[in-house]
PDB file of C-alpha atoms in Angstrom:
ATOM      1  CA  MET A 677     -26.614   8.548  -0.883  1.00 86.00           C
ATOM      2  CA  ALA A 678     -23.453   6.725   0.100  1.00 95.00           C
ATOM      3  CA  LYS A 679     -21.517   7.276   3.294  1.00 97.00           C
ATOM      4  CA  ILE A 680     -18.102   8.682   2.404  1.00 98.00           C
ATOM      5  CA  ILE A 681     -15.203   6.631   3.789  1.00 98.00           C
ATOM      6  CA  ASP A 682     -12.858   9.380   4.955  1.00 98.00           C
ATOM      7  CA  GLY A 683      -9.336   8.035   4.429  1.00 98.00           C
ATOM      8  CA  LYS A 684      -7.733  11.235   5.743  1.00 97.00           C
ATOM      9  CA  ALA A 685      -9.540  10.987   9.084  1.00 98.00           C
ATOM     10  CA  ILE A 686      -8.921   7.237   9.508  1.00 98.00           C
ATOM     11  CA  SER A 687      -5.267   7.649   8.489  1.00 98.00           C
ATOM     12  CA  ALA A 688      -4.805  10.441  11.068  1.00 97.00           C
ATOM     13  CA  GLN A 689      -6.370   8.199  13.724  1.00 98.00           C
ATOM     14  CA  VAL A 690      -4.013   5.291  12.890  1.00 98.00           C
ATOM     15  CA  ARG A 691      -0.949   7.591  12.821  1.00 98.00           C
ATOM     16  CA  ALA A 692      -1.845   9.001  16.250  1.00 98.00           C
ATOM     17  CA  GLU A 693      -2.016   5.410  17.582  1.00 98.00           C
ATOM     18  CA  LEU A 694       1.348   4.583  15.939  1.00 98.00           C
ATOM     19  CA  ALA A 695       2.946   7.688  17.511  1.00 98.00           C
ATOM     20  CA  GLU A 696       1.835   6.481  20.961  1.00 98.00           C
ATOM     21  CA  GLU A 697       3.101   2.955  20.264  1.00 98.00           C
ATOM     22  CA  THR A 698       6.425   4.397  19.081  1.00 98.00           C
ATOM     23  CA  LYS A 699       6.890   6.361  22.328  1.00 98.00           C
ATOM     24  CA  LEU A 700       6.285   3.169  24.298  1.00 98.00           C
ATOM     25  CA  PHE A 701       8.619   1.196  22.001  1.00 98.00           C
ATOM     26  CA  GLU A 702      11.447   3.727  22.528  1.00 98.00           C
ATOM     27  CA  LYS A 703      10.890   3.753  26.286  1.00 98.00           C
ATOM     28  CA  GLU A 704      11.110  -0.051  26.467  1.00 97.00           C
ATOM     29  CA  ASN A 705      13.972  -0.572  23.987  1.00 98.00           C
ATOM     30  CA  GLY A 706      16.028   2.618  23.991  1.00 97.00           C
ATOM     31  CA  PHE A 707      15.888   3.210  20.227  1.00 98.00           C
ATOM     32  CA  LEU A 708      13.407   4.233  17.525  1.00 98.00           C
ATOM     33  CA  PRO A 709      12.025   2.243  14.589  1.00 98.00           C
ATOM     34  CA  GLY A 710      14.076   3.219  11.520  1.00 98.00           C
ATOM     35  CA  LEU A 711      13.057   3.477   7.863  1.00 98.00           C
ATOM     36  CA  ALA A 712      15.436   3.986   4.921  1.00 98.00           C
ATOM     37  CA  VAL A 713      13.990   5.178   1.622  1.00 97.00           C
ATOM     38  CA  VAL A 714      16.093   4.911  -1.534  1.00 97.00           C
ATOM     39  CA  ILE A 715      15.261   6.941  -4.635  1.00 97.00           C
ATOM     40  CA  VAL A 716      17.155   6.779  -7.920  1.00 97.00           C
ATOM     41  CA  GLY A 717      16.786   9.497 -10.558  1.00 95.00           C
ATOM     42  CA  ASP A 718      14.568  12.546 -10.792  1.00 91.00           C
ATOM     43  CA  ASP A 719      11.002  11.319 -11.358  1.00 88.00           C
ATOM     44  CA  PRO A 720       8.909  14.191  -9.897  1.00 88.00           C
ATOM     45  CA  ALA A 721       6.043  11.981  -8.638  1.00 85.00           C
ATOM     46  CA  SER A 722       8.518   9.672  -6.878  1.00 89.00           C
ATOM     47  CA  HIS A 723      10.159  12.636  -5.146  1.00 89.00           C
ATOM     48  CA  VAL A 724       6.737  13.796  -3.865  1.00 90.00           C
ATOM     49  CA  TYR A 725       6.044  10.296  -2.472  1.00 89.00           C
ATOM     50  CA  VAL A 726       9.469  10.178  -0.804  1.00 91.00           C
ATOM     51  CA  ARG A 727       8.943  13.604   0.826  1.00 93.00           C
ATOM     52  CA  ASN A 728       5.559  12.425   2.116  1.00 93.00           C
ATOM     53  CA  LYS A 729       7.150   9.295   3.574  1.00 94.00           C
ATOM     54  CA  GLY A 730       9.739  11.425   5.380  1.00 94.00           C
ATOM     55  CA  ARG A 731       6.988  13.628   6.836  1.00 95.00           C
ATOM     56  CA  ALA A 732       5.038  10.567   7.965  1.00 96.00           C
ATOM     57  CA  CYS A 733       8.147   9.255   9.782  1.00 97.00           C
ATOM     58  CA  ASP A 734       8.464  12.612  11.585  1.00 97.00           C
ATOM     59  CA  GLU A 735       4.771  12.522  12.481  1.00 97.00           C
ATOM     60  CA  VAL A 736       4.883   9.084  14.129  1.00 98.00           C
ATOM     61  CA  GLY A 737       8.336   9.644  15.660  1.00 98.00           C
ATOM     62  CA  PHE A 738      10.547   7.296  13.609  1.00 98.00           C
ATOM     63  CA  TYR A 739      14.207   7.627  12.711  1.00 98.00           C
ATOM     64  CA  SER A 740      14.431   7.981   8.919  1.00 97.00           C
ATOM     65  CA  GLU A 741      17.026   8.234   6.172  1.00 96.00           C
ATOM     66  CA  THR A 742      16.545   9.207   2.537  1.00 96.00           C
ATOM     67  CA  HIS A 743      19.182   8.098   0.035  1.00 97.00           C
ATOM     68  CA  LYS A 744      18.887  10.133  -3.189  1.00 96.00           C
ATOM     69  CA  LEU A 745      20.984   8.604  -5.969  1.00 97.00           C
ATOM     70  CA  PRO A 746      21.625   9.987  -9.465  1.00 97.00           C
ATOM     71  CA  LYS A 747      19.846   8.310 -12.374  1.00 95.00           C
ATOM     72  CA  GLU A 748      23.233   7.056 -13.660  1.00 97.00           C
ATOM     73  CA  THR A 749      23.624   4.847 -10.546  1.00 98.00           C
ATOM     74  CA  THR A 750      24.722   1.327 -11.534  1.00 97.00           C
ATOM     75  CA  GLN A 751      23.128  -1.945 -10.495  1.00 98.00           C
ATOM     76  CA  GLU A 752      26.237  -2.762  -8.432  1.00 98.00           C
ATOM     77  CA  GLU A 753      26.120   0.576  -6.578  1.00 98.00           C
ATOM     78  CA  LEU A 754      22.432   0.222  -5.747  1.00 98.00           C
ATOM     79  CA  GLU A 755      22.860  -3.401  -4.600  1.00 98.00           C
ATOM     80  CA  ALA A 756      25.820  -2.354  -2.421  1.00 98.00           C
ATOM     81  CA  LEU A 757      23.650   0.314  -0.744  1.00 98.00           C
ATOM     82  CA  VAL A 758      20.870  -2.234  -0.080  1.00 98.00           C
ATOM     83  CA  ASP A 759      23.459  -4.616   1.416  1.00 98.00           C
ATOM     84  CA  ARG A 760      24.679  -1.825   3.749  1.00 98.00           C
ATOM     85  CA  LEU A 761      21.128  -1.019   4.843  1.00 98.00           C
ATOM     86  CA  ASN A 762      20.383  -4.731   5.408  1.00 98.00           C
ATOM     87  CA  ALA A 763      23.329  -4.815   7.838  1.00 98.00           C
ATOM     88  CA  ASP A 764      22.485  -1.492   9.558  1.00 98.00           C
ATOM     89  CA  GLU A 765      20.914  -2.107  12.975  1.00 97.00           C
ATOM     90  CA  LYS A 766      19.346   1.394  13.042  1.00 98.00           C
ATOM     91  CA  ILE A 767      17.280   0.496   9.964  1.00 98.00           C
ATOM     92  CA  HIS A 768      14.291  -1.836  10.350  1.00 98.00           C
ATOM     93  CA  GLY A 769      12.536  -1.101   7.064  1.00 98.00           C
ATOM     94  CA  ILE A 770      13.983  -0.557   3.578  1.00 98.00           C
ATOM     95  CA  LEU A 771      11.956   0.876   0.735  1.00 96.00           C
ATOM     96  CA  VAL A 772      13.318   1.316  -2.782  1.00 96.00           C
ATOM     97  CA  GLN A 773      11.052   3.780  -4.579  1.00 94.00           C
ATOM     98  CA  LEU A 774       9.705   2.393  -7.858  1.00 92.00           C
ATOM     99  CA  PRO A 775       9.881   2.793 -10.802  1.00 92.00           C
ATOM    100  CA  LEU A 776      13.652   2.595 -11.120  1.00 95.00           C
ATOM    101  CA  PRO A 777      15.459   3.900 -14.220  1.00 96.00           C
ATOM    102  CA  LYS A 778      15.183   1.393 -17.070  1.00 95.00           C
ATOM    103  CA  HIS A 779      18.827   0.201 -16.932  1.00 97.00           C
ATOM    104  CA  LEU A 780      18.326  -1.158 -13.395  1.00 98.00           C
ATOM    105  CA  ASP A 781      16.863  -4.593 -12.643  1.00 97.00           C
ATOM    106  CA  GLU A 782      13.954  -3.939 -10.258  1.00 95.00           C
ATOM    107  CA  GLU A 783      13.375  -7.610  -9.513  1.00 95.00           C
ATOM    108  CA  LYS A 784      16.990  -8.190  -8.464  1.00 97.00           C
ATOM    109  CA  ILE A 785      16.926  -5.129  -6.213  1.00 97.00           C
ATOM    110  CA  LEU A 786      13.680  -6.183  -4.502  1.00 95.00           C
ATOM    111  CA  LEU A 787      15.138  -9.673  -3.959  1.00 97.00           C
ATOM    112  CA  LYS A 788      18.227  -8.069  -2.354  1.00 98.00           C
ATOM    113  CA  ILE A 789      16.159  -6.477   0.426  1.00 98.00           C
ATOM    114  CA  SER A 790      16.099  -8.696   3.523  1.00 98.00           C
ATOM    115  CA  PRO A 791      12.575 -10.167   3.967  1.00 98.00           C
ATOM    116  CA  ASP A 792      12.806  -8.946   7.592  1.00 98.00           C
ATOM    117  CA  LYS A 793      13.151  -5.336   6.347  1.00 98.00           C
ATOM    118  CA  ASP A 794      10.824  -5.616   3.338  1.00 98.00           C
ATOM    119  CA  VAL A 795       8.191  -3.155   4.591  1.00 97.00           C
ATOM    120  CA  ASP A 796       6.598  -2.919   1.130  1.00 95.00           C
ATOM    121  CA  ALA A 797       5.925  -6.707   1.299  1.00 96.00           C
ATOM    122  CA  PHE A 798       7.148  -7.215  -2.285  1.00 94.00           C
ATOM    123  CA  HIS A 799       9.733  -9.963  -1.574  1.00 95.00           C
ATOM    124  CA  PRO A 800       8.525 -13.408  -2.779  1.00 95.00           C
ATOM    125  CA  TYR A 801       9.065 -14.755   0.760  1.00 96.00           C
ATOM    126  CA  ASN A 802       6.587 -12.237   2.177  1.00 96.00           C
ATOM    127  CA  VAL A 803       4.196 -12.685  -0.751  1.00 96.00           C
ATOM    128  CA  GLY A 804       4.191 -16.427   0.000  1.00 96.00           C
ATOM    129  CA  LYS A 805       3.410 -15.757   3.662  1.00 96.00           C
ATOM    130  CA  ILE A 806       0.422 -13.636   2.627  1.00 96.00           C
ATOM    131  CA  MET A 807      -0.844 -16.549   0.503  1.00 95.00           C
ATOM    132  CA  ILE A 808      -0.920 -18.911   3.485  1.00 94.00           C
ATOM    133  CA  GLY A 809      -2.262 -16.269   5.866  1.00 93.00           C
ATOM    134  CA  ASN A 810       0.797 -16.263   8.151  1.00 94.00           C
ATOM    135  CA  TYR A 811       2.205 -12.827   7.377  1.00 94.00           C
ATOM    136  CA  SER A 812       4.188 -10.151   9.182  1.00 91.00           C
ATOM    137  CA  PHE A 813       3.907  -7.408   6.565  1.00 93.00           C
ATOM    138  CA  LEU A 814       1.133  -6.613   4.101  1.00 95.00           C
ATOM    139  CA  PRO A 815       1.390  -4.561   0.904  1.00 95.00           C
ATOM    140  CA  CYS A 816       0.482  -1.070   2.030  1.00 96.00           C
ATOM    141  CA  THR A 817      -2.491  -0.240  -0.209  1.00 97.00           C
ATOM    142  CA  PRO A 818      -4.461  -3.490   0.339  1.00 98.00           C
ATOM    143  CA  ALA A 819      -3.663  -3.340   4.074  1.00 98.00           C
ATOM    144  CA  GLY A 820      -4.966   0.229   4.164  1.00 98.00           C
ATOM    145  CA  ILE A 821      -8.181  -0.806   2.428  1.00 98.00           C
ATOM    146  CA  MET A 822      -8.772  -3.520   5.024  1.00 98.00           C
ATOM    147  CA  VAL A 823      -8.391  -0.919   7.804  1.00 98.00           C
ATOM    148  CA  LEU A 824     -10.843   1.422   6.018  1.00 98.00           C
ATOM    149  CA  LEU A 825     -13.419  -1.391   5.819  1.00 98.00           C
ATOM    150  CA  GLU A 826     -12.871  -2.464   9.419  1.00 98.00           C
ATOM    151  CA  ARG A 827     -13.057   1.042  10.887  1.00 98.00           C
ATOM    152  CA  SER A 828     -16.139   1.847   8.839  1.00 98.00           C
ATOM    153  CA  GLY A 829     -17.891  -1.191  10.366  1.00 98.00           C
ATOM    154  CA  ILE A 830     -18.220  -2.991   7.025  1.00 98.00           C
ATOM    155  CA  GLU A 831     -18.655  -6.765   7.401  1.00 98.00           C
ATOM    156  CA  ILE A 832     -16.697  -8.886   4.900  1.00 98.00           C
ATOM    157  CA  THR A 833     -17.654 -12.414   6.007  1.00 98.00           C
ATOM    158  CA  GLY A 834     -19.864 -14.070   3.407  1.00 98.00           C
ATOM    159  CA  LYS A 835     -19.942 -11.014   1.135  1.00 98.00           C
ATOM    160  CA  LYS A 836     -19.363 -11.194  -2.617  1.00 98.00           C
ATOM    161  CA  CYS A 837     -16.154  -9.254  -3.214  1.00 98.00           C
ATOM    162  CA  VAL A 838     -15.079  -8.312  -6.740  1.00 98.00           C
ATOM    163  CA  VAL A 839     -11.528  -7.034  -7.265  1.00 98.00           C
ATOM    164  CA  VAL A 840     -10.937  -5.496 -10.699  1.00 98.00           C
ATOM    165  CA  GLY A 841      -7.198  -5.526 -11.409  1.00 97.00           C
ATOM    166  CA  ARG A 842      -4.600  -8.258 -10.880  1.00 96.00           C
ATOM    167  CA  SER A 843      -1.377  -6.367 -10.142  1.00 95.00           C
ATOM    168  CA  ASN A 844       1.106  -7.809  -7.654  1.00 93.00           C
ATOM    169  CA  ILE A 845       0.949  -4.569  -5.637  1.00 93.00           C
ATOM    170  CA  VAL A 846      -2.836  -4.221  -5.257  1.00 96.00           C
ATOM    171  CA  GLY A 847      -5.133  -6.676  -7.044  1.00 97.00           C
ATOM    172  CA  LYS A 848      -3.667 -10.054  -6.084  1.00 97.00           C
ATOM    173  CA  PRO A 849      -2.892  -9.299  -2.407  1.00 97.00           C
ATOM    174  CA  MET A 850      -6.244  -7.504  -2.058  1.00 98.00           C
ATOM    175  CA  ALA A 851      -8.026 -10.666  -3.184  1.00 98.00           C
ATOM    176  CA  MET A 852      -6.076 -12.750  -0.660  1.00 97.00           C
ATOM    177  CA  LEU A 853      -6.850 -10.408   2.258  1.00 97.00           C
ATOM    178  CA  LEU A 854     -10.563 -10.389   1.456  1.00 98.00           C
ATOM    179  CA  LEU A 855     -10.425 -14.187   1.219  1.00 98.00           C
ATOM    180  CA  HIS A 856      -8.672 -14.417   4.621  1.00 97.00           C
ATOM    181  CA  ALA A 857     -11.509 -12.225   5.996  1.00 98.00           C
ATOM    182  CA  ASN A 858     -14.050 -14.816   4.739  1.00 98.00           C
ATOM    183  CA  GLY A 859     -15.197 -12.909   1.682  1.00 98.00           C
ATOM    184  CA  THR A 860     -16.178 -14.802  -1.494  1.00 98.00           C
ATOM    185  CA  VAL A 861     -13.766 -13.289  -3.986  1.00 98.00           C
ATOM    186  CA  THR A 862     -13.769 -12.863  -7.764  1.00 98.00           C
ATOM    187  CA  VAL A 863     -10.745 -11.309  -9.489  1.00 98.00           C
ATOM    188  CA  CYS A 864     -11.438  -9.583 -12.809  1.00 98.00           C
ATOM    189  CA  HIS A 865      -9.078  -8.172 -15.442  1.00 95.00           C
ATOM    190  CA  SER A 866      -8.895  -6.986 -19.059  1.00 92.00           C
ATOM    191  CA  ARG A 867      -9.887 -10.423 -20.407  1.00 95.00           C
ATOM    192  CA  THR A 868     -12.937 -10.873 -18.144  1.00 97.00           C
ATOM    193  CA  LYS A 869     -16.114 -11.446 -20.176  1.00 97.00           C
ATOM    194  CA  ASP A 870     -19.049  -9.124 -19.428  1.00 97.00           C
ATOM    195  CA  LEU A 871     -17.168  -7.228 -16.737  1.00 98.00           C
ATOM    196  CA  ALA A 872     -20.147  -4.994 -15.946  1.00 97.00           C
ATOM    197  CA  ALA A 873     -22.328  -8.015 -15.083  1.00 98.00           C
ATOM    198  CA  VAL A 874     -19.666  -9.470 -12.760  1.00 98.00           C
ATOM    199  CA  CYS A 875     -19.208  -6.091 -11.035  1.00 98.00           C
ATOM    200  CA  ARG A 876     -22.973  -5.758 -10.514  1.00 98.00           C
ATOM    201  CA  GLU A 877     -22.878  -8.895  -8.342  1.00 98.00           C
ATOM    202  CA  ALA A 878     -20.413  -7.322  -5.893  1.00 98.00           C
ATOM    203  CA  ASP A 879     -21.355  -6.441  -2.333  1.00 98.00           C
ATOM    204  CA  ILE A 880     -17.825  -4.987  -2.098  1.00 98.00           C
ATOM    205  CA  LEU A 881     -16.254  -3.687  -5.314  1.00 98.00           C
ATOM    206  CA  VAL A 882     -12.542  -2.792  -5.429  1.00 98.00           C
ATOM    207  CA  ALA A 883     -11.628  -0.822  -8.549  1.00 98.00           C
ATOM    208  CA  ALA A 884      -7.889  -0.908  -9.308  1.00 97.00           C
ATOM    209  CA  ILE A 885      -7.254  -0.686 -13.056  1.00 96.00           C
ATOM    210  CA  GLY A 886      -5.889   2.839 -13.549  1.00 94.00           C
ATOM    211  CA  LYS A 887      -8.542   4.073 -16.010  1.00 95.00           C
ATOM    212  CA  ALA A 888     -10.129   7.420 -15.183  1.00 95.00           C
ATOM    213  CA  GLU A 889     -13.821   7.148 -14.205  1.00 96.00           C
ATOM    214  CA  PHE A 890     -14.184   3.772 -15.942  1.00 97.00           C
ATOM    215  CA  PHE A 891     -16.756   2.387 -13.483  1.00 98.00           C
ATOM    216  CA  GLY A 892     -20.186   3.924 -14.015  1.00 97.00           C
ATOM    217  CA  ALA A 893     -23.518   3.431 -12.248  1.00 97.00           C
ATOM    218  CA  ASP A 894     -24.366   0.551 -14.641  1.00 97.00           C
ATOM    219  CA  MET A 895     -21.485  -1.482 -13.109  1.00 98.00           C
ATOM    220  CA  VAL A 896     -22.524  -1.133  -9.466  1.00 98.00           C
ATOM    221  CA  LYS A 897     -25.218  -2.926  -7.501  1.00 98.00           C
ATOM    222  CA  GLU A 898     -27.592  -0.847  -5.383  1.00 98.00           C
ATOM    223  CA  GLY A 899     -26.117  -0.635  -1.863  1.00 98.00           C
ATOM    224  CA  ALA A 900     -22.621  -1.900  -2.780  1.00 98.00           C
ATOM    225  CA  VAL A 901     -19.479  -0.783  -0.958  1.00 98.00           C
ATOM    226  CA  VAL A 902     -17.191   0.820  -3.564  1.00 98.00           C
ATOM    227  CA  ILE A 903     -13.435   1.126  -2.940  1.00 98.00           C
ATOM    228  CA  ASP A 904     -11.646   3.252  -5.542  1.00 98.00           C
ATOM    229  CA  VAL A 905      -7.893   2.650  -5.742  1.00 97.00           C
ATOM    230  CA  GLY A 906      -7.353   4.683  -8.928  1.00 96.00           C
ATOM    231  CA  MET A 907      -5.348   7.909  -9.144  1.00 93.00           C
ATOM    232  CA  ASN A 908      -5.752   9.417 -12.606  1.00 94.00           C
ATOM    233  CA  ARG A 909      -6.039  12.790 -14.325  1.00 91.00           C
ATOM    234  CA  ASN A 910      -9.161  13.381 -16.411  1.00 88.00           C
ATOM    235  CA  ALA A 911      -9.310  15.494 -19.609  1.00 86.00           C
ATOM    236  CA  GLU A 912      -9.480  18.690 -17.512  1.00 89.00           C
ATOM    237  CA  GLY A 913      -6.411  17.648 -15.517  1.00 88.00           C
ATOM    238  CA  LYS A 914      -8.429  17.012 -12.357  1.00 92.00           C
ATOM    239  CA  LEU A 915      -7.392  14.155 -10.049  1.00 93.00           C
ATOM    240  CA  VAL A 916     -10.022  11.400 -10.274  1.00 96.00           C
ATOM    241  CA  GLY A 917     -10.331   7.712  -9.459  1.00 97.00           C
ATOM    242  CA  ASP A 918     -11.283   4.671 -11.525  1.00 97.00           C
ATOM    243  CA  VAL A 919     -14.904   5.215 -10.436  1.00 98.00           C
ATOM    244  CA  ASP A 920     -17.229   7.903 -11.805  1.00 97.00           C
ATOM    245  CA  PHE A 921     -17.920   9.268  -8.314  1.00 97.00           C
ATOM    246  CA  ALA A 922     -20.863  11.509  -9.231  1.00 97.00           C
ATOM    247  CA  ALA A 923     -22.675   8.664 -11.025  1.00 98.00           C
ATOM    248  CA  VAL A 924     -21.892   5.859  -8.535  1.00 98.00           C
ATOM    249  CA  GLU A 925     -22.183   7.661  -5.182  1.00 98.00           C
ATOM    250  CA  PRO A 926     -26.033   7.792  -5.191  1.00 97.00           C
ATOM    251  CA  LYS A 927     -26.177   3.989  -5.691  1.00 97.00           C
ATOM    252  CA  ALA A 928     -23.483   2.876  -3.246  1.00 98.00           C
ATOM    253  CA  SER A 929     -23.873   2.377   0.522  1.00 98.00           C
ATOM    254  CA  TYR A 930     -20.222   3.392   1.163  1.00 98.00           C
ATOM    255  CA  ILE A 931     -17.648   4.881  -1.209  1.00 98.00           C
ATOM    256  CA  THR A 932     -14.054   6.147  -1.020  1.00 98.00           C
ATOM    257  CA  PRO A 933     -13.407   9.543  -2.630  1.00 98.00           C
ATOM    258  CA  VAL A 934     -10.374  10.413  -4.770  1.00 97.00           C
ATOM    259  CA  PRO A 935      -8.393  12.154  -3.417  1.00 95.00           C
ATOM    260  CA  GLY A 936      -8.784  11.501   0.319  1.00 96.00           C
ATOM    261  CA  GLY A 937      -9.892   7.875   0.333  1.00 97.00           C
ATOM    262  CA  VAL A 938      -7.445   4.995  -0.139  1.00 97.00           C
ATOM    263  CA  GLY A 939      -4.409   7.231  -0.863  1.00 94.00           C
ATOM    264  CA  PRO A 940      -3.732   8.546   2.669  1.00 94.00           C
ATOM    265  CA  MET A 941      -3.761   4.990   4.058  1.00 97.00           C
ATOM    266  CA  THR A 942      -0.890   3.696   1.927  1.00 95.00           C
ATOM    267  CA  ILE A 943       1.965   5.589   3.624  1.00 95.00           C
ATOM    268  CA  THR A 944       0.285   5.102   7.021  1.00 97.00           C
ATOM    269  CA  MET A 945       0.442   1.312   6.569  1.00 98.00           C
ATOM    270  CA  LEU A 946       4.112   1.638   5.575  1.00 97.00           C
ATOM    271  CA  MET A 947       4.661   3.197   9.007  1.00 98.00           C
ATOM    272  CA  LYS A 948       2.771   0.321  10.627  1.00 98.00           C
ATOM    273  CA  ASN A 949       4.927  -2.249   8.786  1.00 98.00           C
ATOM    274  CA  THR A 950       8.102  -0.441   9.914  1.00 98.00           C
ATOM    275  CA  LEU A 951       7.028  -0.534  13.565  1.00 98.00           C
ATOM    276  CA  THR A 952       6.231  -4.253  13.164  1.00 98.00           C
ATOM    277  CA  ALA A 953       9.715  -4.816  11.674  1.00 98.00           C
ATOM    278  CA  ALA A 954      11.337  -3.036  14.626  1.00 98.00           C
ATOM    279  CA  LYS A 955       9.360  -5.142  17.115  1.00 98.00           C
ATOM    280  CA  GLN A 956      10.438  -8.321  15.306  1.00 97.00           C
ATOM    281  CA  ALA A 957      14.087  -7.186  15.360  1.00 97.00           C
ATOM    282  CA  VAL A 958      13.816  -6.890  19.169  1.00 97.00           C
ATOM    283  CA  LYS A 959      12.393 -10.428  19.388  1.00 95.00           C
ATOM    284  CA  ARG A 960      15.210 -11.809  17.240  1.00 93.00           C
ATOM    285  CA  GLY A 961      17.684 -10.036  19.548  1.00 81.00           C
TER     286      GLY A 961
END
């Protein structure tokens, strides 16, 4: 039977620490870390995420702004708002909620955000810093996974780590962070030959492909650590991960549940990045 990695409990622990750090930061500097979230259009899932980000800011004691724009917003209008937020000294982190409506150029918008305020760590400048291991911000989901591993006492050095998925948001940065932590990393994807055999070699398996309950017991080595990044709905409409939890849990040594595993860490790490950005703004003067 695997030990369950409780993302809710670890996230609450990290947020409590951030709230204390924020009090100290305000006492020393006379202002609060500030996060601006921009949402365009009426995607229901995006609005839920944005509400959760606002609540997280309240919980850790940040100043926050939410800019809700109609779906007809033009590229010029959105870029002008990002420019204003880049220049606003109250704002240390800027997050533009994705996906944007199809008529807007996501890449251009993400490039507009100052690398110093890019708390999602999507700007090529920050991505490059992650590659060389000299980073200020980390993409929130991979950073959260590293905290889950660390706080669960899971050693990465020398372990075979298999990351399934190569997205810019999770798969690629996850591989780099495991590599920086001295793991031996294999990245798999839809073209990988005999995926099950590669997965069975993993001491630490990170499943991030967005296919409901794709990873069965036949894809997991006895005693592996299994990190499930997926958030899917199965045929019954139930929220499930990429891993068949019931089948894999008896074989694994540690496993993250869905919900309540990786998910709670993502917004928590966004808060951590925002506090880091505020501290760096103080250093820059």
